[in-house]
Amino acid sequence: MGEIVFSGVTKRYGNTVAVDHVTLTVFDGELLVLLGPSGCGKTTLLRLVAGLEDLDEGEISIGGKIVNDVEPKDRDIAMVFQSYALYPHLTVAKNIEFPLRQRGIPHDERQRRVQDVMSRVGIAELAGRKPGQLSGGQRQRVALARAIVRDPQAFLMDEPLSNLDAALRVQTRADIVSLQQRLETTTLYVTHDQVEAMTMGHRIAVVNHGEIQQVSPPQDAYDRPANTFVAGFLGSPGMNLLPAALGEQGPDAGVPSLVVSGGTIPLTPELGAVARTAARFKAGVRPESLSVDPDGSLEASVVIVEALGAEALVICELPDHTQVVVRQDADRHRPGIGETLRIRVDPVGVHLFDAETGLRIEDR
Amino acid sequence: MAPAEVGSRRVARRSRRLREAGLGYLLVLPALSVFGVFVFYPFFRNFKLALYQSPPYPGLPSHYVGLHQVGQVLTSSNFLQSLVTTFLFVVLVVPAGLLVGLFLAVVAHRKLRGIAAYRVIFSSTVVTSVAVSALVFYSLMNPVVGLLPWLGISPHPPVLESTTWALPAVAIMAVWQFIGLSFIIMSAGLQSISEEVLEAARVDGASNWTVFWRVTVPLLSPTLFFGVVVATIYAFQTFGQIDILIGYQNAAYEHVNVLVYNIYTTLVYGENSGRAAVMSIALFLITLVLTLLQLRFIERRVQYAR
């Protein structure tokens, strides 16, 4: 068991910076999810830990030992690949036995551990088959078994569920979580799927352009996104982000509000107090904090309505063509396309971000 | 729809199909006639030749002997020695040719700047003519201006006239000539192996050596089998190298007289077409068996693909 520490890790490919001065600690026994869009550098981070890529700057340590110059075979980690990467010429049992053989574990103990792991992940009856004869879900289980058979310091998982169909993915997701909880092995899990990130991770690290945007428990990242990227990336659809300015205020004015295209956005007193420190913002509001209401403070026209069964997304456009998504229950009256309507903003759901840096302005 | 109408449609459809088939045969005809004249006709004619015994002196008519001379030729010491020489040559050429090709393919199978230039060089022997490269090797093995005298070694008799060294010398050149094809086959095999599987092995604790022997080589085995068959057929058919480096007049001729060359000399110098035809059929059957093996291994290769 061991924690994984990145300090100032940078990786470049030619002129492209894939990983940019990343500093991050994965605690002992934790399941940390690296979440980001494709090409953001999350897989590179994982491969750096595995030793499959060499880093250009910084240090990575596993279990307190700096591994910059340690060969992959000596890092005592196990990896689950997106393609599963099973050995096609070996049977399932031999595949799982492979890492044990490499470590010179005696024959009898190898057999015992392979049997044990196969029954634990429910593939005992597949022992004699070759990977080519297995379904996607079965291969995934073999890959998982090969990783856990060795009791390594850490698991590295690179989008292990992305090749499974939806139903199997939900099932396997739960299996991995319970397995990780039982084994308490430090796990670094890469995905671009935010549902996986939200449901699996003790913490998530949101990555974009090779930089860590935010590290926090999943709900925190959703409730208090550190910047506009996290705000827009988490949630489906993401947070609405509107260019906003602080409204005019007389000396006796009460709570301040923000002026945006098509109307105003009310603020809570706490947020109003910090808003006075600047003049321009990005205002963030999640679709569920908006509602269609004749007394609303924003005017917008409907572009499209997406019915999702239990709810509907009303996609509107403000006069400056910024799109705003409103989430409403399916039984509510559904506005027609092109219709002009008013939107009410719940002040509690308003987030403020710096107009230039995109960083969150905390309401304290 | 009236029955007459249906009938006329059917006729129209049939005549269209006939026209298309006719056009198809017409288009195949040129290729077929070339193959017919230069491949199929000689192929079948050869079987007929095998049934006729050539006269002891040229100019006399050959006469029909049926299968009588087949056993005679196949048990003759000339044929058997030739067969032994051929297999010896195959043993000298096939493993060496494949191993060197595999080694170069492994060396060139990495992402390095300028590696493409090496790939071109390594595969270039495929497009080098046998005559040209044989002349180069002939110069290298020349007892006066060659490589060995330059190194201060002057074996007597010279390498290409030595009953011991003539065959290995030709084999070296044959290996060199085969490296290009071997390299291409092995490179293609290496490229078909998933990078992630090799990475998985490294993470699982295997050293580079173990990864190569436990993962790369087993996954390459269909390619290796394929290479063995191709190399064996290549070795069986080596002719130009022997003719140019050694030739019929050479003292070492008897010791490099592989089947193909034996057929040639029997026909051209011995003027014994019947005997040459029998040996041709023997060579054909050996090659046929090898080709059938090849087909079986290609099926196996398909099984490996996921």
XYZ file of C-alpha atoms in Angstrom:
670
model
C 0.000 0.000 0.000
C 1.356 3.413 -0.748
C 0.552 6.942 -1.643
C 1.419 8.401 -5.013
C 2.883 11.878 -5.042
C 3.404 14.056 -8.100
C 5.522 17.111 -7.505
C 6.019 19.620 -10.287
C 5.665 16.924 -12.936
C 5.995 18.086 -16.540
C 5.905 16.018 -19.719
C 6.386 17.413 -23.200
C 6.066 15.850 -26.632
C 8.122 18.080 -28.872
C 6.559 21.488 -28.437
C 3.348 20.183 -26.934
C 3.096 20.227 -23.170
C 1.046 17.182 -22.224
C 1.425 17.559 -18.462
C 2.228 20.961 -17.009
C 3.803 21.213 -13.532
C 1.329 18.892 -11.859
C 1.481 18.567 -8.107
C -0.940 16.070 -6.640
C -1.079 13.500 -3.864
C -3.104 10.308 -4.067
C -3.489 9.214 -0.465
C -2.825 5.708 0.737
C -5.917 3.586 0.118
C -7.744 6.303 -1.766
C -9.530 6.002 -5.107
C -8.742 9.191 -6.957
C -10.324 9.827 -10.343
C -8.539 11.837 -13.001
C -11.317 13.410 -15.023
C -11.014 15.491 -18.141
C -11.830 15.751 -21.839
C -9.863 13.605 -24.290
C -6.371 14.843 -24.933
C -6.190 16.676 -21.604
C -3.191 14.708 -20.332
C -4.897 12.427 -17.821
C -3.727 9.219 -19.487
C -0.217 10.629 -19.748
C -0.268 11.213 -15.985
C -1.198 7.576 -15.462
C 1.482 6.334 -17.834
C 4.050 8.467 -16.030
C 3.194 6.683 -12.793
C 3.481 3.327 -14.560
C 6.846 4.296 -15.986
C 5.669 3.840 -19.555
C 6.588 7.460 -20.228
C 9.602 9.365 -18.932
C 8.941 12.706 -17.283
C 10.807 15.858 -18.238
C 10.640 17.696 -14.936
C 9.613 17.017 -11.380
C 9.312 13.870 -9.305
C 6.893 11.020 -8.836
C 7.026 8.858 -5.759
C 5.128 5.682 -4.955
C 4.962 4.584 -1.340
C 7.567 7.165 -0.340
C 10.117 6.037 -2.936
C 11.010 8.291 -5.854
C 10.500 6.264 -9.009
C 11.686 8.647 -11.738
C 14.405 6.229 -12.833
C 12.733 2.975 -11.820
C 11.734 0.544 -14.559
C 7.998 -0.233 -14.857
C 8.624 -3.812 -13.731
C 10.140 -2.624 -10.463
C 7.479 -0.059 -9.553
C 5.163 -2.583 -7.910
C 2.024 -1.269 -9.541
C -0.684 -2.984 -11.568
C -2.447 -1.458 -14.512
C -5.758 -2.092 -16.244
C -5.675 -0.904 -19.834
C -8.541 0.453 -21.870
C -8.084 -2.376 -24.393
C -7.491 -4.805 -21.453
C -4.175 -5.801 -23.098
C -4.557 -9.487 -22.256
C -1.924 -11.868 -23.598
C -3.770 -13.428 -26.539
C -1.588 -16.557 -26.612
C -2.157 -17.450 -22.951
C -5.207 -18.906 -21.252
C -7.123 -16.877 -18.702
C -5.386 -18.644 -15.810
C -1.948 -18.134 -17.371
C -2.742 -14.483 -18.007
C -3.503 -13.964 -14.348
C -0.484 -16.009 -13.323
C 1.907 -13.987 -15.508
C 2.708 -11.191 -13.022
C 3.242 -13.745 -10.246
C 5.659 -15.749 -12.389
C 7.676 -12.640 -13.097
C 8.106 -12.164 -9.382
C 9.381 -15.667 -8.846
C 6.538 -16.761 -6.613
C 6.569 -20.548 -6.092
C 4.288 -22.688 -8.207
C 1.892 -23.830 -5.464
C 1.307 -20.359 -4.124
C 0.788 -19.054 -7.651
C -1.922 -21.636 -8.307
C -3.631 -20.891 -5.015
C -3.666 -17.139 -5.611
C -4.859 -17.457 -9.211
C -7.738 -19.714 -8.137
C -8.598 -17.378 -5.321
C -8.704 -14.264 -7.503
C -10.612 -15.972 -10.308
C -13.379 -17.008 -7.965
C -13.397 -13.574 -6.380
C -14.122 -11.819 -9.692
C -16.384 -14.653 -10.870
C -14.410 -16.079 -13.787
C -13.344 -19.447 -12.316
C -15.100 -21.353 -15.098
C -13.151 -19.448 -17.778
C -9.706 -20.592 -16.569
C -8.840 -22.624 -19.655
C -10.094 -20.241 -22.310
C -8.061 -17.871 -24.425
C -8.901 -14.134 -24.484
C -10.146 -14.397 -28.080
C -12.983 -16.629 -26.861
C -14.252 -14.185 -24.232
C -16.835 -11.412 -24.326
C -15.854 -7.834 -23.554
C -17.122 -8.022 -20.003
C -15.272 -11.276 -19.342
C -12.024 -9.853 -20.689
C -12.488 -6.858 -18.459
C -12.758 -9.166 -15.466
C -9.644 -11.070 -16.459
C -7.749 -7.779 -16.739
C -9.001 -6.821 -13.303
C -8.016 -10.215 -11.873
C -4.536 -9.912 -13.356
C -4.181 -6.549 -11.626
C -5.350 -7.597 -8.183
C -3.688 -11.027 -8.032
C -0.398 -9.484 -7.018
C -1.433 -7.179 -4.207
C 0.540 -4.214 -5.597
C 1.161 -0.823 -3.991
C -1.251 0.843 -6.382
C -3.739 0.182 -9.170
C -3.702 2.307 -12.281
C -6.865 2.113 -14.364
C -7.097 3.699 -17.791
C -10.762 4.053 -18.774
C -11.385 0.385 -17.947
C -15.139 0.605 -18.554
C -15.220 2.523 -21.808
C -15.460 -0.600 -23.996
C -18.420 -2.080 -22.120
C -22.082 -1.596 -22.925
C -24.119 0.657 -20.688
C -25.711 -1.962 -18.411
C -22.455 -3.838 -17.854
C -20.682 -0.580 -17.174
C -22.965 0.265 -14.264
C -22.509 -3.224 -12.799
C -18.722 -3.259 -13.205
C -18.454 0.245 -11.823
C -20.030 -0.935 -8.583
C -17.833 -4.049 -8.557
C -14.643 -2.028 -8.878
C -15.723 0.302 -6.085
C -16.486 -2.528 -3.683
C -13.312 -4.358 -4.626
C -11.258 -1.247 -4.002
C -12.953 -0.692 -0.661
C -12.177 -4.223 0.440
C -8.569 -4.224 -0.735
C -7.920 -0.622 0.325
C -5.322 -0.325 -2.414
C -4.401 3.140 -3.621
C -6.078 3.564 -7.004
C -5.611 6.134 -9.718
C -8.523 5.933 -12.127
C -8.673 7.771 -15.437
C -11.965 8.531 -17.143
C -13.667 11.117 -19.298
C -17.058 10.016 -18.004
C -18.222 12.321 -15.247
C -20.819 9.864 -13.985
C -18.007 7.401 -13.274
C -16.022 10.157 -11.627
C -18.915 11.317 -9.452
C -19.916 7.823 -8.351
C -16.540 6.160 -7.890
C -13.996 8.623 -6.643
C -13.231 9.500 -3.051
C -11.843 12.590 -4.689
C -11.675 13.716 -8.278
C -8.953 15.699 -9.984
C -10.275 17.621 -12.968
C -7.597 17.949 -15.655
C -7.478 20.258 -18.654
C -4.586 21.231 -20.930
C -2.206 19.186 -18.802
C -3.012 21.114 -15.643
C -4.966 20.116 -12.581
C -7.995 22.408 -12.380
C -9.424 21.237 -9.082
C -8.953 18.406 -6.611
C -11.839 17.754 -4.236
C -14.559 15.290 -3.288
C -16.886 14.926 -6.295
C -19.867 16.728 -4.752
C -17.659 19.657 -3.735
C -16.370 20.035 -7.265
C -19.950 20.080 -8.470
C -21.201 22.478 -5.781
C -18.212 24.778 -5.691
C -16.307 24.582 -8.993
C -12.905 26.234 -8.717
C -13.072 27.852 -12.127
C -15.194 28.234 -15.230
C -13.711 25.101 -16.861
C -14.784 22.837 -13.996
C -18.143 24.624 -13.838
C -18.799 23.989 -17.518
C -17.333 20.460 -17.603
C -19.118 18.944 -14.608
C -22.827 18.405 -14.869
C -24.855 17.386 -17.872
C -25.390 19.902 -19.267
C -22.741 22.023 -17.568
C -23.214 25.270 -15.718
C -24.526 28.270 -17.677
C -21.839 30.947 -17.801
C -22.924 34.519 -18.555
C -20.822 37.653 -18.913
C -22.070 39.965 -16.149
C -21.428 43.385 -14.651
C -22.239 44.732 -11.214
C -25.545 46.578 -11.308
C -26.032 50.311 -10.585
C -26.679 50.914 -6.912
C -28.025 53.921 -5.085
C -26.800 54.621 -1.541
C -29.914 53.047 -0.080
C -29.966 50.092 -2.404
C -30.364 46.774 -0.659
C -28.864 43.606 -2.030
C -26.914 44.184 -5.274
C -27.655 42.341 -8.456
C -25.775 41.601 -11.672
C -26.659 43.002 -15.049
C -26.524 40.511 -17.898
C -27.837 40.581 -21.423
C -31.636 40.365 -21.220
C -32.030 41.321 -17.579
C -30.546 40.951 -14.147
C -29.372 38.184 -11.831
C -30.148 38.568 -8.116
C -27.429 37.792 -5.584
C -27.505 36.595 -1.997
C -26.330 39.211 0.526
C -23.096 37.259 1.111
C -22.262 37.076 -2.581
C -23.361 40.678 -3.029
C -20.791 41.740 -0.463
C -17.868 40.152 -2.300
C -19.216 41.228 -5.672
C -18.559 44.847 -4.766
C -14.806 44.183 -5.050
C -14.899 43.931 -8.835
C -16.876 45.280 -11.763
C -17.004 42.455 -14.306
C -17.682 38.756 -13.804
C -18.724 35.525 -15.303
C -21.912 34.524 -13.585
C -22.502 30.793 -13.319
C -25.927 29.230 -12.794
C -26.740 25.521 -13.046
C -29.786 24.639 -15.198
C -31.661 23.401 -12.108
C -31.347 26.836 -10.468
C -33.281 28.402 -13.335
C -37.001 28.171 -13.972
C -39.445 29.505 -16.495
C -41.543 32.130 -14.660
C -43.521 35.160 -15.930
C -42.046 37.180 -13.038
C -38.443 36.120 -13.835
C -35.667 38.679 -14.157
C -34.222 37.469 -17.471
C -35.778 37.622 -20.887
C -34.795 34.987 -23.478
C -36.123 33.270 -26.588
C -36.469 29.524 -26.877
C -34.100 27.822 -29.326
C -34.884 24.174 -28.742
C -36.593 21.970 -26.177
C -35.097 18.560 -25.350
C -37.497 16.199 -23.596
C -35.566 13.633 -21.512
C -38.508 11.775 -19.988
C -38.508 12.793 -16.339
C -37.391 16.298 -17.219
C -36.935 18.652 -20.127
C -34.123 20.991 -21.079
C -35.267 24.331 -22.412
C -32.400 25.838 -24.364
C -32.790 29.588 -24.717
C -30.818 32.441 -26.142
C -30.240 35.807 -24.486
C -30.261 38.957 -26.637
C -26.433 38.764 -26.946
C -26.787 35.162 -28.269
C -25.379 33.541 -25.114
C -27.130 30.207 -24.661
C -28.823 29.394 -21.388
C -30.156 25.966 -20.454
C -33.134 25.692 -18.098
C -33.991 22.333 -16.536
C -37.668 21.813 -15.774
C -39.911 18.934 -14.791
C -41.568 17.141 -17.649
C -45.110 17.882 -16.445
C -44.579 21.635 -16.658
C -45.929 23.550 -19.649
C -43.461 23.138 -22.482
C -42.651 26.404 -24.296
C -42.638 26.492 -28.077
C -39.601 27.153 -30.214
C -39.073 30.861 -30.920
C -41.281 31.855 -27.984
C -40.025 34.663 -25.773
C -40.186 33.902 -22.081
C -38.888 35.047 -18.724
C -36.493 33.070 -16.537
C -36.294 33.214 -12.765
C -32.824 32.802 -11.214
C -32.477 31.297 -7.735
C -29.943 33.585 -5.989
C -28.630 30.662 -3.894
C -27.526 28.907 -7.100
C -25.416 31.777 -8.434
C -21.628 31.382 -8.662
C -19.235 34.194 -9.457
C -16.038 33.834 -11.457
C -13.391 36.398 -12.293
C -14.020 37.707 -15.823
C -10.330 37.459 -16.817
C -8.878 34.483 -14.943
C -12.059 32.432 -14.728
C -11.291 31.659 -11.073
C -14.063 31.275 -8.544
C -14.866 34.241 -6.323
C -15.719 32.772 -2.939
C -18.669 34.126 -1.006
C -17.117 33.181 2.363
C -48.915 -9.018 -65.932
C -49.352 -11.148 -69.005
C -47.399 -14.425 -69.175
C -45.827 -13.392 -72.448
C -44.502 -10.236 -70.836
C -42.951 -12.237 -67.968
C -41.352 -14.579 -70.477
C -39.800 -11.819 -72.541
C -38.388 -10.226 -69.385
C -36.809 -13.473 -68.390
C -35.228 -13.774 -71.816
C -33.921 -10.222 -71.610
C -32.403 -10.908 -68.189
C -30.725 -14.069 -69.396
C -29.241 -12.425 -72.467
C -27.892 -9.568 -70.309
C -26.259 -12.083 -67.978
C -24.731 -13.862 -70.946
C -23.355 -10.633 -72.338
C -21.783 -9.749 -68.990
C -20.213 -13.173 -68.679
C -18.854 -12.892 -72.209
C -17.276 -9.560 -71.431
C -15.729 -11.040 -68.293
C -14.104 -13.902 -70.193
C -12.911 -11.478 -72.829
C -11.181 -9.343 -70.213
C -9.510 -12.359 -68.612
C -8.308 -13.703 -71.948
C -5.021 -11.733 -72.363
C -3.754 -12.672 -68.910
C -4.935 -16.237 -69.393
C -3.118 -16.614 -72.694
C 0.148 -15.295 -71.263
C -0.140 -17.686 -68.316
C -1.150 -20.444 -70.658
C 1.849 -20.088 -72.935
C 4.500 -19.442 -70.306
C 3.204 -21.294 -67.246
C 0.492 -23.858 -67.880
C 1.744 -25.274 -71.162
C 5.350 -25.810 -69.921
C 3.989 -27.165 -66.640
C 1.962 -29.906 -68.304
C 4.523 -30.468 -71.036
C 7.046 -31.201 -68.293
C 4.993 -34.197 -67.133
C 5.086 -35.544 -70.665
C 8.849 -35.026 -70.911
C 9.293 -37.054 -67.772
C 7.862 -40.084 -69.576
C 10.463 -39.988 -72.364
C 14.043 -41.069 -72.039
C 16.607 -38.840 -73.706
C 19.058 -40.603 -76.040
C 22.657 -41.173 -74.930
C 23.877 -39.007 -77.777
C 22.197 -35.748 -78.757
C 20.396 -35.727 -82.056
C 18.836 -39.174 -81.742
C 15.095 -39.380 -81.047
C 13.991 -39.800 -77.428
C 11.727 -42.725 -76.755
C 8.774 -43.408 -74.482
C 9.595 -45.265 -71.274
C 6.616 -44.360 -69.086
C 7.397 -44.228 -65.380
C 10.453 -46.394 -65.893
C 13.033 -43.635 -65.478
C 11.313 -41.953 -62.543
C 12.593 -44.438 -59.986
C 15.932 -44.580 -61.713
C 16.457 -40.830 -61.464
C 15.119 -40.485 -57.926
C 17.409 -43.209 -56.599
C 20.485 -42.106 -58.530
C 23.394 -40.901 -56.429
C 23.465 -37.675 -58.428
C 19.888 -36.838 -57.422
C 20.298 -37.935 -53.809
C 23.484 -35.958 -53.364
C 21.780 -32.985 -54.930
C 18.888 -33.379 -52.497
C 21.268 -33.530 -49.533
C 23.089 -30.431 -50.791
C 19.743 -28.656 -51.167
C 18.675 -29.452 -47.620
C 22.084 -28.457 -46.302
C 21.719 -25.175 -48.158
C 18.227 -24.691 -46.688
C 19.591 -25.291 -43.187
C 22.355 -22.753 -43.771
C 20.065 -20.100 -45.238
C 16.665 -20.291 -43.508
C 17.473 -19.851 -39.797
C 20.199 -17.291 -40.453
C 18.065 -15.306 -42.896
C 15.115 -15.193 -40.508
C 17.136 -14.399 -37.391
C 19.038 -11.549 -39.012
C 15.769 -10.183 -40.418
C 14.100 -10.457 -37.022
C 17.037 -8.797 -35.303
C 17.002 -5.863 -37.738
C 13.208 -5.579 -37.467
C 13.393 -5.427 -33.669
C 16.170 -2.836 -33.859
C 14.214 -0.703 -36.334
C 10.885 -1.107 -34.504
C 11.060 2.004 -32.392
C 10.126 5.617 -32.722
C 13.394 7.352 -33.488
C 14.167 10.249 -35.726
C 15.529 9.046 -39.057
C 14.633 5.405 -38.423
C 12.812 5.348 -41.766
C 16.169 5.608 -43.538
C 17.317 2.420 -41.817
C 14.097 0.679 -42.775
C 14.741 1.545 -46.412
C 18.323 0.293 -46.197
C 17.378 -2.938 -44.435
C 14.683 -3.784 -46.949
C 16.712 -2.722 -49.995
C 18.096 -6.185 -50.794
C 14.607 -7.117 -51.989
C 14.991 -4.802 -54.960
C 18.653 -5.544 -55.657
C 19.088 -7.751 -58.702
C 20.657 -11.141 -58.095
C 23.171 -10.612 -60.895
C 24.396 -7.315 -59.499
C 24.720 -8.510 -55.932
C 26.325 -11.771 -57.050
C 28.998 -9.789 -58.878
C 29.587 -7.711 -55.737
C 29.980 -10.868 -53.647
C 32.127 -12.423 -56.360
C 34.510 -9.496 -56.016
C 34.399 -9.706 -52.222
C 35.302 -13.386 -52.386
C 37.947 -12.954 -55.033
C 41.195 -14.631 -53.941
C 43.321 -11.680 -55.091
C 41.391 -8.438 -54.560
C 38.637 -9.702 -52.223
C 37.865 -9.170 -48.579
C 39.873 -12.116 -47.246
C 43.222 -11.188 -48.851
C 42.656 -7.672 -47.609
C 42.341 -9.133 -44.108
C 45.537 -11.096 -44.707
C 43.836 -14.467 -45.118
C 44.513 -16.403 -48.285
C 42.854 -19.791 -48.108
C 43.929 -22.405 -50.605
C 41.996 -23.356 -52.631
C 40.100 -20.036 -52.810
C 36.751 -19.928 -51.029
C 34.625 -20.247 -54.145
C 36.607 -23.237 -55.386
C 36.782 -24.986 -52.033
C 34.644 -28.088 -51.730
C 34.089 -27.150 -48.066
C 33.512 -23.417 -48.272
C 31.789 -22.891 -51.607
C 28.327 -23.808 -50.312
C 28.557 -21.674 -47.132
C 29.857 -18.792 -49.267
C 26.843 -19.011 -51.560
C 24.627 -19.363 -48.476
C 26.028 -16.135 -47.018
C 25.095 -14.308 -50.153
C 21.662 -15.940 -50.257
C 21.098 -14.900 -46.635
C 22.141 -11.367 -47.448
C 19.767 -11.278 -50.390
C 16.922 -12.656 -48.262
C 17.395 -10.204 -45.382
C 15.287 -7.545 -47.090
C 12.219 -9.751 -47.420
C 12.809 -11.250 -43.985
C 13.035 -7.759 -42.486
C 9.783 -6.706 -44.160
C 7.926 -9.833 -42.989
C 9.218 -9.509 -39.420
C 8.494 -5.767 -39.275
C 4.931 -6.368 -40.392
C 4.618 -9.054 -37.718
C 5.956 -6.758 -35.022
C 3.598 -4.001 -36.059
C 0.620 -6.296 -35.673
C 1.426 -6.839 -31.992
C -0.533 -4.507 -29.734
C 1.698 -1.987 -28.013
C -0.504 -2.149 -24.935
C 0.072 -5.878 -24.498
C 3.831 -5.298 -24.397
C 3.332 -2.441 -21.946
C 1.114 -4.635 -19.797
C 3.924 -7.191 -19.643
C 6.415 -4.545 -18.568
C 4.089 -3.307 -15.832
C 3.469 -6.911 -14.801
C 7.134 -7.176 -13.933
C 8.750 -8.621 -17.050
C 12.221 -7.505 -18.120
C 12.807 -6.535 -21.756
C 14.316 -9.968 -22.337
C 11.284 -11.722 -20.829
C 8.862 -9.520 -22.739
C 10.626 -10.475 -25.953
C 10.698 -14.225 -25.347
C 7.408 -14.657 -23.466
C 5.199 -12.197 -25.310
C 6.707 -10.890 -28.539
C 7.983 -14.219 -29.894
C 4.794 -16.218 -29.121
C 2.680 -13.495 -30.700
C 5.054 -13.439 -33.639
C 4.891 -17.204 -34.123
C 2.450 -17.110 -37.068
C 4.813 -14.653 -38.754
C 7.788 -16.853 -37.948
C 6.082 -19.922 -39.439
C 5.184 -17.915 -42.494
C 8.792 -16.722 -42.716
C 10.118 -20.279 -42.441
C 7.996 -21.412 -45.368
C 8.839 -18.413 -47.542
C 12.541 -18.711 -46.716
C 12.574 -22.428 -47.428
C 10.964 -21.947 -50.818
C 13.394 -19.137 -51.488
C 16.344 -21.353 -50.566
C 15.002 -24.181 -52.721
C 14.815 -21.895 -55.713
C 18.193 -20.195 -55.389
C 19.786 -20.304 -58.807
C 21.404 -17.056 -59.951
C 23.806 -16.860 -57.015
C 25.096 -20.366 -57.697
C 25.364 -19.879 -61.429
C 27.281 -16.614 -61.126
C 29.449 -17.326 -58.075
C 30.277 -20.962 -58.847
C 29.111 -22.160 -62.254
C 29.373 -25.477 -64.045
C 33.141 -25.315 -64.705
C 34.064 -24.843 -61.049
C 35.972 -27.497 -59.102
C 33.453 -27.128 -56.261
C 30.477 -27.540 -58.593
C 29.532 -30.984 -57.303
C 29.235 -29.579 -53.786
C 26.878 -26.720 -54.574
C 24.762 -28.636 -57.052
C 21.349 -27.970 -55.467
C 18.224 -29.299 -57.168
C 17.383 -26.234 -59.231
C 20.929 -25.966 -60.495
C 21.091 -29.686 -61.149
C 17.954 -29.478 -63.283
C 19.485 -26.624 -65.230
C 22.842 -28.308 -65.846
C 21.205 -31.639 -66.647
C 19.134 -29.961 -69.316
C 21.639 -27.470 -70.721
C 24.957 -29.295 -70.424
C 23.756 -32.873 -70.157
C 21.020 -32.355 -72.760
C 18.905 -34.853 -70.846
C 15.426 -33.373 -70.834
C 13.738 -36.505 -69.464
C 15.927 -36.631 -66.385
C 15.589 -32.877 -65.826
C 11.804 -33.196 -66.083
C 11.663 -35.880 -63.393
C 13.758 -33.758 -61.041
C 11.536 -30.750 -61.791
C 8.492 -32.732 -60.713
C 10.260 -33.770 -57.511
C 11.096 -30.134 -56.770
C 7.531 -29.131 -57.573
C 6.123 -31.682 -55.117
C 8.476 -30.560 -52.332
C 7.487 -26.929 -52.882
C 3.814 -27.884 -53.052
C 3.957 -29.560 -49.650
C 5.638 -26.476 -48.204
C 2.966 -24.236 -49.687
C 0.202 -26.379 -48.195
C 1.879 -26.043 -44.801
C 1.985 -22.314 -45.324
C -1.760 -22.187 -45.961
C -2.417 -24.082 -42.752
C -0.306 -21.668 -40.751
C -2.062 -18.691 -42.260
C -5.306 -20.105 -40.913
C -3.671 -20.250 -37.509
C -2.641 -16.655 -37.892
C -6.282 -15.693 -38.366
C -7.141 -17.454 -35.111
C -4.719 -15.262 -33.211
C -6.260 -12.053 -34.491
C -8.745 -10.726 -31.961
